[in-house]
């Protein structure tokens, strides 16, 4: 994508929205840096890493400067931290040549406050509750796009890639979403903790993961209702396709070693759910009970996965949209 962008000034600016700790972010940014460094030797290249305050920034910059990092590609390249939400301005107006966002834009700006009996996430939510959450998710996605439209230079490009969903008449709401068995396994575990009196019934009823994995159609909805976005961007690519590696179960390589399979699965799920659960579903009266709840939840989850023999396969469809600012 970066190869298609011509530098508009003496400075080149790349932004990565929701960069995380860097192990993936740096590898995905590197080809863009290389593209500009090769085509425009001598020009300053700034890489703006955008994430929340609590991100592990030290690890991110260690990755940028490390063996697989990008700073060795040119003496003129400079990593920059842009701290705060990507639902607000993350860079000066009309400054960004290339923007990327991987595995981040499905997170909503706020913890939903919607009663959700029988569901822990958007895909199993029904009726008014689903419409309400969809409204929140669409508002966030539109805000994300509006902010990027302001930040990009004319001719600049944005690629957003994250978990997606595909139409499926046999599924709840006619949509088959990445991670469907995973989130249902989490709901099942939470229910067992309610039954055992470890978490309250209303805590589960009032809890929803603050995420929405969009279908292609949902991804394109803001361009149909928002004239600034429709006029401001040309849509170069929009697709939801199975992930390239192990789309039917990202842990498929370990399926014959149930213990390892379950441990990897648990570790991965814990990495992206713990901070949400800590402040909501699994929050106890003291730090100690919260900690005990978290450990209990992930231990039960691991056991369920280990005994499930692949029943809870972690499926992934990847949503990718590439936009060019007109
Ligand atoms: C699953 S990680 C992905 C990290 C990296 N892009 C990658 O592909 O490995 C999601 C990241 O998005 C960040 N994130 C979520 N919501 C955000 C927001 N509103 N503003 C900025 N960053 C956000 C999280 O802090 C987290 O670092």
Tab-separated table of C-alpha atoms and ligand atoms in Angstrom:
chain	number	residue	atom	x	y	z
A	1	UNK	CA	0.000	0.000	0.000
A	2	UNK	CA	2.797	2.414	0.915
A	3	UNK	CA	4.355	1.931	-2.533
A	4	UNK	CA	1.275	3.575	-4.046
A	5	UNK	CA	1.694	6.758	-1.991
A	6	UNK	CA	3.842	9.578	-3.339
A	7	UNK	CA	5.495	11.808	-0.766
A	8	UNK	CA	3.793	15.186	-0.674
A	9	UNK	CA	6.517	17.085	1.227
A	10	UNK	CA	10.001	16.769	2.739
A	11	UNK	CA	8.568	14.840	5.670
A	12	UNK	CA	6.844	11.484	5.538
A	13	UNK	CA	4.451	10.511	8.299
A	14	UNK	CA	3.205	6.996	9.003
A	15	UNK	CA	0.692	6.274	11.772
A	16	UNK	CA	-0.268	2.957	13.345
A	17	UNK	CA	-3.519	3.152	15.304
A	18	UNK	CA	-3.736	0.751	18.264
A	19	UNK	CA	-0.080	-0.313	17.982
A	20	UNK	CA	0.092	-2.404	21.182
A	21	UNK	CA	3.430	-3.660	22.418
A	22	UNK	CA	5.089	-3.847	19.031
A	23	UNK	CA	5.853	-7.462	18.238
A	24	UNK	CA	3.325	-7.385	15.385
A	25	UNK	CA	3.050	-3.633	14.932
A	26	UNK	CA	6.710	-3.166	14.085
A	27	UNK	CA	6.675	-5.920	11.470
A	28	UNK	CA	3.628	-4.463	9.796
A	29	UNK	CA	5.016	-0.914	9.764
A	30	UNK	CA	8.473	-1.930	8.569
A	31	UNK	CA	7.607	-2.485	4.875
A	32	UNK	CA	5.974	0.967	4.778
A	33	UNK	CA	9.101	2.572	6.253
A	34	UNK	CA	11.268	0.662	3.781
A	35	UNK	CA	9.102	1.715	0.865
A	36	UNK	CA	9.567	5.418	1.681
A	37	UNK	CA	13.235	5.094	2.732
A	38	UNK	CA	14.089	3.395	-0.610
A	39	UNK	CA	12.117	5.802	-2.769
A	40	UNK	CA	12.969	9.008	-0.903
A	41	UNK	CA	16.453	8.603	0.622
A	42	UNK	CA	17.379	11.505	2.852
A	43	UNK	CA	13.814	12.499	3.744
A	44	UNK	CA	12.647	12.484	7.346
A	45	UNK	CA	10.250	9.657	8.176
A	46	UNK	CA	8.153	9.846	11.343
A	47	UNK	CA	6.282	6.802	12.622
A	48	UNK	CA	3.463	7.735	15.005
A	49	UNK	CA	2.502	4.848	17.272
A	50	UNK	CA	-0.979	5.474	18.654
A	51	UNK	CA	-2.266	3.687	21.764
A	52	UNK	CA	-3.689	4.243	25.225
A	53	UNK	CA	-1.645	5.515	28.183
A	54	UNK	CA	-1.420	2.076	29.803
A	55	UNK	CA	0.189	0.519	26.720
A	56	UNK	CA	3.619	-1.029	27.258
A	57	UNK	CA	5.483	1.764	25.485
A	58	UNK	CA	8.932	0.600	26.607
A	59	UNK	CA	8.489	-2.738	24.862
A	60	UNK	CA	7.133	-1.009	21.776
A	61	UNK	CA	10.190	1.232	21.418
A	62	UNK	CA	12.528	-1.656	22.204
A	63	UNK	CA	10.898	-3.506	19.293
A	64	UNK	CA	11.236	-0.468	16.997
A	65	UNK	CA	14.954	-0.249	17.845
A	66	UNK	CA	15.549	-4.006	18.037
A	67	UNK	CA	16.937	-6.546	15.611
A	68	UNK	CA	13.687	-6.786	13.632
A	69	UNK	CA	12.863	-3.127	14.110
A	70	UNK	CA	12.701	-0.447	11.470
A	71	UNK	CA	14.957	2.302	12.771
A	72	UNK	CA	18.019	0.746	11.162
A	73	UNK	CA	16.408	1.157	7.719
A	74	UNK	CA	17.315	4.839	7.616
A	75	UNK	CA	19.132	7.317	9.813
A	76	UNK	CA	16.252	9.697	9.178
A	77	UNK	CA	13.504	7.615	10.721
A	78	UNK	CA	12.002	8.606	14.065
A	79	UNK	CA	9.469	6.641	16.155
A	80	UNK	CA	6.961	8.839	17.970
A	81	UNK	CA	4.382	7.995	20.656
A	82	UNK	CA	0.893	9.399	20.237
A	83	UNK	CA	-0.827	8.621	23.500
A	84	UNK	CA	-4.609	8.542	23.768
A	85	UNK	CA	-7.680	7.177	22.054
A	86	UNK	CA	-7.887	6.700	18.304
A	87	UNK	CA	-11.462	7.946	18.590
A	88	UNK	CA	-9.976	11.446	18.911
A	89	UNK	CA	-7.335	13.285	16.872
A	90	UNK	CA	-4.082	11.322	17.033
A	91	UNK	CA	-1.957	13.436	14.636
A	92	UNK	CA	-2.040	16.942	13.148
A	93	UNK	CA	-4.584	17.595	10.385
A	94	UNK	CA	-3.507	16.627	6.845
A	95	UNK	CA	-0.215	15.179	8.065
A	96	UNK	CA	-0.365	11.400	7.573
A	97	UNK	CA	0.808	9.706	4.355
A	98	UNK	CA	0.074	6.142	5.398
A	99	UNK	CA	-2.117	4.933	8.256
A	100	UNK	CA	-2.505	1.358	9.453
A	101	UNK	CA	-4.533	-0.295	12.164
A	102	UNK	CA	-4.317	-3.997	12.957
A	103	UNK	CA	-6.523	-5.915	15.344
A	104	UNK	CA	-7.621	-2.822	17.257
A	105	UNK	CA	-10.582	-0.998	15.687
A	106	UNK	CA	-13.135	-3.592	16.846
A	107	UNK	CA	-12.795	-2.248	20.418
A	108	UNK	CA	-15.583	0.168	21.299
A	109	UNK	CA	-14.883	3.532	22.884
A	110	UNK	CA	-16.921	2.716	26.036
A	111	UNK	CA	-18.011	-0.261	28.093
A	112	UNK	CA	-21.626	-0.829	26.917
A	113	UNK	CA	-24.327	-0.370	29.496
A	114	UNK	CA	-26.989	-2.645	28.020
A	115	UNK	CA	-28.871	-5.455	29.714
A	116	UNK	CA	-27.895	-8.624	27.843
A	117	UNK	CA	-29.414	-11.738	29.419
A	118	UNK	CA	-28.038	-14.874	27.730
A	119	UNK	CA	-25.271	-13.113	25.797
A	120	UNK	CA	-21.770	-11.935	26.545
A	121	UNK	CA	-20.998	-10.379	23.156
A	122	UNK	CA	-22.639	-8.658	20.208
A	123	UNK	CA	-23.093	-11.745	17.986
A	124	UNK	CA	-25.532	-13.473	20.363
A	125	UNK	CA	-27.363	-10.319	21.369
A	126	UNK	CA	-30.889	-9.921	19.986
A	127	UNK	CA	-33.701	-7.415	19.497
A	128	UNK	CA	-33.477	-3.880	20.891
A	129	UNK	CA	-30.299	-4.644	22.821
A	130	UNK	CA	-28.488	-5.627	19.625
A	131	UNK	CA	-29.731	-2.535	17.803
A	132	UNK	CA	-28.512	-0.354	20.650
A	133	UNK	CA	-25.048	-1.914	20.655
A	134	UNK	CA	-24.859	-1.746	16.872
A	135	UNK	CA	-25.648	1.977	17.042
A	136	UNK	CA	-22.764	2.437	19.491
A	137	UNK	CA	-20.409	0.376	17.291
A	138	UNK	CA	-21.361	2.243	14.133
A	139	UNK	CA	-20.959	5.609	15.860
A	140	UNK	CA	-17.451	4.583	16.931
A	141	UNK	CA	-16.462	3.303	13.492
A	142	UNK	CA	-17.738	6.513	11.884
A	143	UNK	CA	-15.763	8.577	14.402
A	144	UNK	CA	-12.629	6.512	13.718
A	145	UNK	CA	-12.972	7.138	9.971
A	146	UNK	CA	-13.756	10.838	10.431
A	147	UNK	CA	-10.623	11.347	12.527
A	148	UNK	CA	-8.440	9.531	9.987
A	149	UNK	CA	-9.947	11.567	7.138
A	150	UNK	CA	-8.805	14.735	8.911
A	151	UNK	CA	-5.333	13.391	9.631
A	152	UNK	CA	-4.528	11.949	6.223
A	153	UNK	CA	-2.929	14.009	3.495
A	154	UNK	CA	-4.650	14.152	0.139
A	155	UNK	CA	-3.554	10.986	-1.705
A	156	UNK	CA	-2.676	9.318	1.614
A	157	UNK	CA	-3.920	5.826	2.366
A	158	UNK	CA	-5.373	4.016	5.349
A	159	UNK	CA	-5.520	0.266	5.858
A	160	UNK	CA	-7.622	-1.131	8.680
A	161	UNK	CA	-7.521	-4.843	9.313
A	162	UNK	CA	-9.218	-6.596	12.175
A	163	UNK	CA	-11.545	-9.451	13.106
A	164	UNK	CA	-14.652	-9.645	10.942
A	165	UNK	CA	-17.893	-11.518	10.384
A	166	UNK	CA	-19.598	-13.092	7.387
A	167	UNK	CA	-23.259	-13.680	6.514
A	168	UNK	CA	-24.534	-17.111	7.596
A	169	UNK	CA	-28.262	-17.845	7.560
A	170	UNK	CA	-27.779	-20.731	10.012
A	171	UNK	CA	-26.311	-18.516	12.760
A	172	UNK	CA	-27.951	-16.237	15.331
A	173	UNK	CA	-28.650	-12.876	13.644
A	174	UNK	CA	-27.627	-14.392	10.280
A	175	UNK	CA	-23.981	-13.592	10.945
A	176	UNK	CA	-21.051	-15.869	11.619
A	177	UNK	CA	-18.459	-14.004	13.612
A	178	UNK	CA	-14.786	-14.658	14.276
A	179	UNK	CA	-14.281	-16.347	17.630
A	180	UNK	CA	-17.924	-17.476	17.945
A	181	UNK	CA	-17.053	-20.696	19.816
A	182	UNK	CA	-14.577	-18.822	21.997
A	183	UNK	CA	-17.050	-16.232	23.249
A	184	UNK	CA	-19.690	-18.918	23.795
A	185	UNK	CA	-17.162	-20.907	25.830
A	186	UNK	CA	-16.487	-17.788	27.913
A	187	UNK	CA	-20.226	-17.347	28.508
A	188	UNK	CA	-20.521	-20.957	29.594
A	189	UNK	CA	-17.666	-20.534	32.079
A	190	UNK	CA	-19.213	-17.337	33.455
A	191	UNK	CA	-22.517	-19.184	33.927
A	192	UNK	CA	-20.807	-21.920	35.949
A	193	UNK	CA	-19.325	-19.206	38.167
A	194	UNK	CA	-22.782	-17.698	38.671
A	195	UNK	CA	-24.129	-21.141	39.584
A	196	UNK	CA	-21.330	-21.558	42.117
A	197	UNK	CA	-22.042	-18.150	43.638
A	198	UNK	CA	-18.685	-16.674	42.596
A	199	UNK	CA	-20.225	-13.923	40.484
A	200	UNK	CA	-23.712	-12.496	40.684
A	201	UNK	CA	-26.447	-13.165	38.173
A	202	UNK	CA	-26.904	-9.464	37.488
A	203	UNK	CA	-23.154	-8.985	36.859
A	204	UNK	CA	-23.407	-11.473	33.988
A	205	UNK	CA	-26.742	-10.118	32.776
A	206	UNK	CA	-25.375	-6.553	32.604
A	207	UNK	CA	-22.045	-7.444	31.015
A	208	UNK	CA	-21.148	-7.223	27.325
A	209	UNK	CA	-17.694	-7.311	25.750
A	210	UNK	CA	-17.007	-3.823	24.343
A	211	UNK	CA	-16.387	-5.126	20.816
A	212	UNK	CA	-18.063	-5.469	17.430
A	213	UNK	CA	-16.603	-7.536	14.581
A	214	UNK	CA	-18.090	-6.026	11.442
A	215	UNK	CA	-19.275	-7.696	8.271
A	216	UNK	CA	-18.253	-6.126	4.951
A	217	UNK	CA	-21.688	-4.551	4.708
A	218	UNK	CA	-21.458	-2.994	8.182
A	219	UNK	CA	-17.965	-1.707	7.416
A	220	UNK	CA	-19.323	0.229	4.445
A	221	UNK	CA	-22.429	1.656	6.165
A	222	UNK	CA	-20.823	4.961	7.279
A	223	UNK	CA	-19.918	5.757	3.670
A	224	UNK	CA	-23.590	5.484	2.743
A	225	UNK	CA	-24.889	7.883	5.402
A	226	UNK	CA	-21.984	10.315	5.831
A	227	UNK	CA	-21.319	12.541	2.828
A	228	UNK	CA	-17.930	13.760	4.108
A	229	UNK	CA	-16.685	10.175	4.284
A	230	UNK	CA	-18.238	9.246	0.916
A	231	UNK	CA	-16.667	12.268	-0.811
A	232	UNK	CA	-13.432	12.233	1.181
A	233	UNK	CA	-12.398	8.621	0.654
A	234	UNK	CA	-12.245	6.311	-2.299
A	235	UNK	CA	-12.655	2.702	-1.220
A	236	UNK	CA	-9.833	0.717	-2.788
A	237	UNK	CA	-10.577	-2.590	-1.080
A	238	UNK	CA	-13.141	-3.928	1.376
A	239	UNK	CA	-13.328	-7.614	2.176
A	240	UNK	CA	-13.889	-10.164	4.908
A	241	UNK	CA	-11.980	-13.366	4.158
A	242	UNK	CA	-10.698	-16.352	6.166
A	243	UNK	CA	-7.334	-15.667	7.839
A	244	UNK	CA	-4.412	-16.917	5.754
A	245	UNK	CA	-3.018	-19.198	8.446
A	246	UNK	CA	-5.251	-21.717	10.287
A	247	UNK	CA	-8.551	-19.861	9.654
A	248	UNK	CA	-10.618	-22.677	11.172
A	249	UNK	CA	-8.659	-22.697	14.405
A	250	UNK	CA	-5.692	-20.453	15.062
A	251	UNK	CA	-4.347	-23.084	17.476
A	252	UNK	CA	-4.791	-25.973	15.011
A	253	UNK	CA	-1.043	-26.710	15.057
A	254	UNK	CA	-1.364	-27.801	18.706
A	255	UNK	CA	-4.609	-29.759	18.480
A	256	UNK	CA	-2.849	-33.089	19.103
A	257	UNK	CA	-1.378	-31.828	22.369
A	258	UNK	CA	-4.522	-30.885	24.370
A	259	UNK	CA	-2.595	-29.486	27.344
A	260	UNK	CA	-0.520	-27.125	25.201
A	261	UNK	CA	-3.492	-26.314	23.014
A	262	UNK	CA	-5.553	-25.268	26.021
A	263	UNK	CA	-2.657	-23.347	27.624
A	264	UNK	CA	-1.967	-21.333	24.446
A	265	UNK	CA	-5.665	-20.719	23.942
A	266	UNK	CA	-6.128	-19.547	27.520
A	267	UNK	CA	-3.065	-17.271	27.373
A	268	UNK	CA	-4.284	-15.631	24.198
A	269	UNK	CA	-7.820	-15.107	25.487
A	270	UNK	CA	-6.522	-13.781	28.800
A	271	UNK	CA	-4.334	-11.235	26.995
A	272	UNK	CA	-7.273	-9.451	25.414
A	273	UNK	CA	-10.023	-9.983	27.986
A	274	UNK	CA	-8.402	-9.606	31.406
A	275	UNK	CA	-8.376	-5.817	31.598
A	276	UNK	CA	-12.066	-5.689	30.630
A	277	UNK	CA	-13.120	-8.476	33.021
A	278	UNK	CA	-11.110	-6.992	35.895
A	279	UNK	CA	-13.232	-3.843	35.873
A	280	UNK	CA	-16.613	-5.414	35.173
A	281	UNK	CA	-17.730	-9.036	35.076
A	282	UNK	CA	-15.110	-10.441	37.459
A	283	UNK	CA	-14.650	-7.467	39.757
A	284	UNK	CA	-14.860	-8.577	43.366
A	285	UNK	CA	-15.248	-6.568	46.534
A	286	UNK	CA	-11.511	-6.422	47.081
A	287	UNK	CA	-8.443	-6.666	44.821
A	288	UNK	CA	-7.875	-10.115	46.235
A	289	UNK	CA	-11.333	-11.428	45.287
A	290	UNK	CA	-10.989	-9.887	41.825
A	291	UNK	CA	-7.678	-11.682	41.394
A	292	UNK	CA	-9.197	-14.957	42.631
A	293	UNK	CA	-12.171	-14.549	40.254
A	294	UNK	CA	-9.852	-13.929	37.309
A	295	UNK	CA	-7.700	-16.965	38.072
A	296	UNK	CA	-10.770	-19.128	38.606
A	297	UNK	CA	-12.344	-17.984	35.338
A	298	UNK	CA	-9.245	-18.658	33.222
A	299	UNK	CA	-8.563	-21.996	34.935
A	300	UNK	CA	-12.117	-23.154	34.213
A	301	UNK	CA	-11.813	-21.861	30.672
A	302	UNK	CA	-8.587	-23.796	30.142
A	303	UNK	CA	-10.192	-27.017	31.442
A	304	UNK	CA	-13.191	-26.553	29.156
A	305	UNK	CA	-10.944	-26.018	26.140
A	306	UNK	CA	-8.714	-28.977	27.032
A	307	UNK	CA	-11.686	-31.325	27.365
A	308	UNK	CA	-13.439	-29.894	24.307
A	309	UNK	CA	-11.156	-31.648	21.807
A	310	UNK	CA	-11.389	-28.846	19.238
A	311	UNK	CA	-15.075	-28.075	19.866
A	312	UNK	CA	-14.186	-24.476	20.711
A	313	UNK	CA	-11.961	-23.882	17.673
A	314	UNK	CA	-10.939	-20.227	17.413
A	315	UNK	CA	-12.053	-19.289	13.888
A	316	UNK	CA	-10.866	-16.100	12.247
A	317	UNK	CA	-12.237	-14.070	9.378
A	318	UNK	CA	-10.228	-10.972	8.653
A	319	UNK	CA	-11.838	-7.723	7.716
A	320	UNK	CA	-9.619	-5.439	5.616
A	321	UNK	CA	-10.491	-2.055	4.238
A	322	UNK	CA	-8.113	0.146	2.272
A	323	UNK	CA	-9.019	3.787	1.714
A	324	UNK	CA	-7.457	6.616	-0.239
A	325	UNK	CA	-8.071	10.235	0.704
A	326	UNK	CA	-9.375	12.149	-2.332
B	1	LIG	C1	-5.032	-6.707	20.062
B	1	LIG	S1	-4.029	-5.300	20.276
B	1	LIG	C2	-3.315	-5.156	18.648
B	1	LIG	C3	-1.960	-4.550	18.689
B	1	LIG	C4	-1.233	-4.490	17.357
B	1	LIG	N1	-1.875	-3.609	16.418
B	1	LIG	C5	-1.077	-5.863	16.770
B	1	LIG	O1	-1.572	-6.108	15.684
B	1	LIG	O2	-0.450	-6.706	17.408
B	1	LIG	C6	-5.201	-3.966	20.291
B	1	LIG	C7	-4.598	-2.649	20.687
B	1	LIG	O3	-5.533	-1.610	20.433
B	1	LIG	C8	-5.430	-0.682	21.477
B	1	LIG	N2	-6.672	0.107	21.546
B	1	LIG	C9	-7.928	-0.346	21.787
B	1	LIG	N3	-8.774	0.689	21.800
B	1	LIG	C10	-8.038	1.798	21.558
B	1	LIG	C11	-8.357	3.179	21.453
B	1	LIG	N4	-9.605	3.627	21.598
B	1	LIG	N5	-7.360	4.052	21.168
B	1	LIG	C12	-6.079	3.615	21.002
B	1	LIG	N6	-5.724	2.326	21.100
B	1	LIG	C13	-6.695	1.434	21.379
B	1	LIG	C14	-5.207	-1.522	22.709
B	1	LIG	O4	-4.665	-0.744	23.766
B	1	LIG	C15	-4.250	-2.575	22.170
B	1	LIG	O5	-2.913	-2.192	22.314
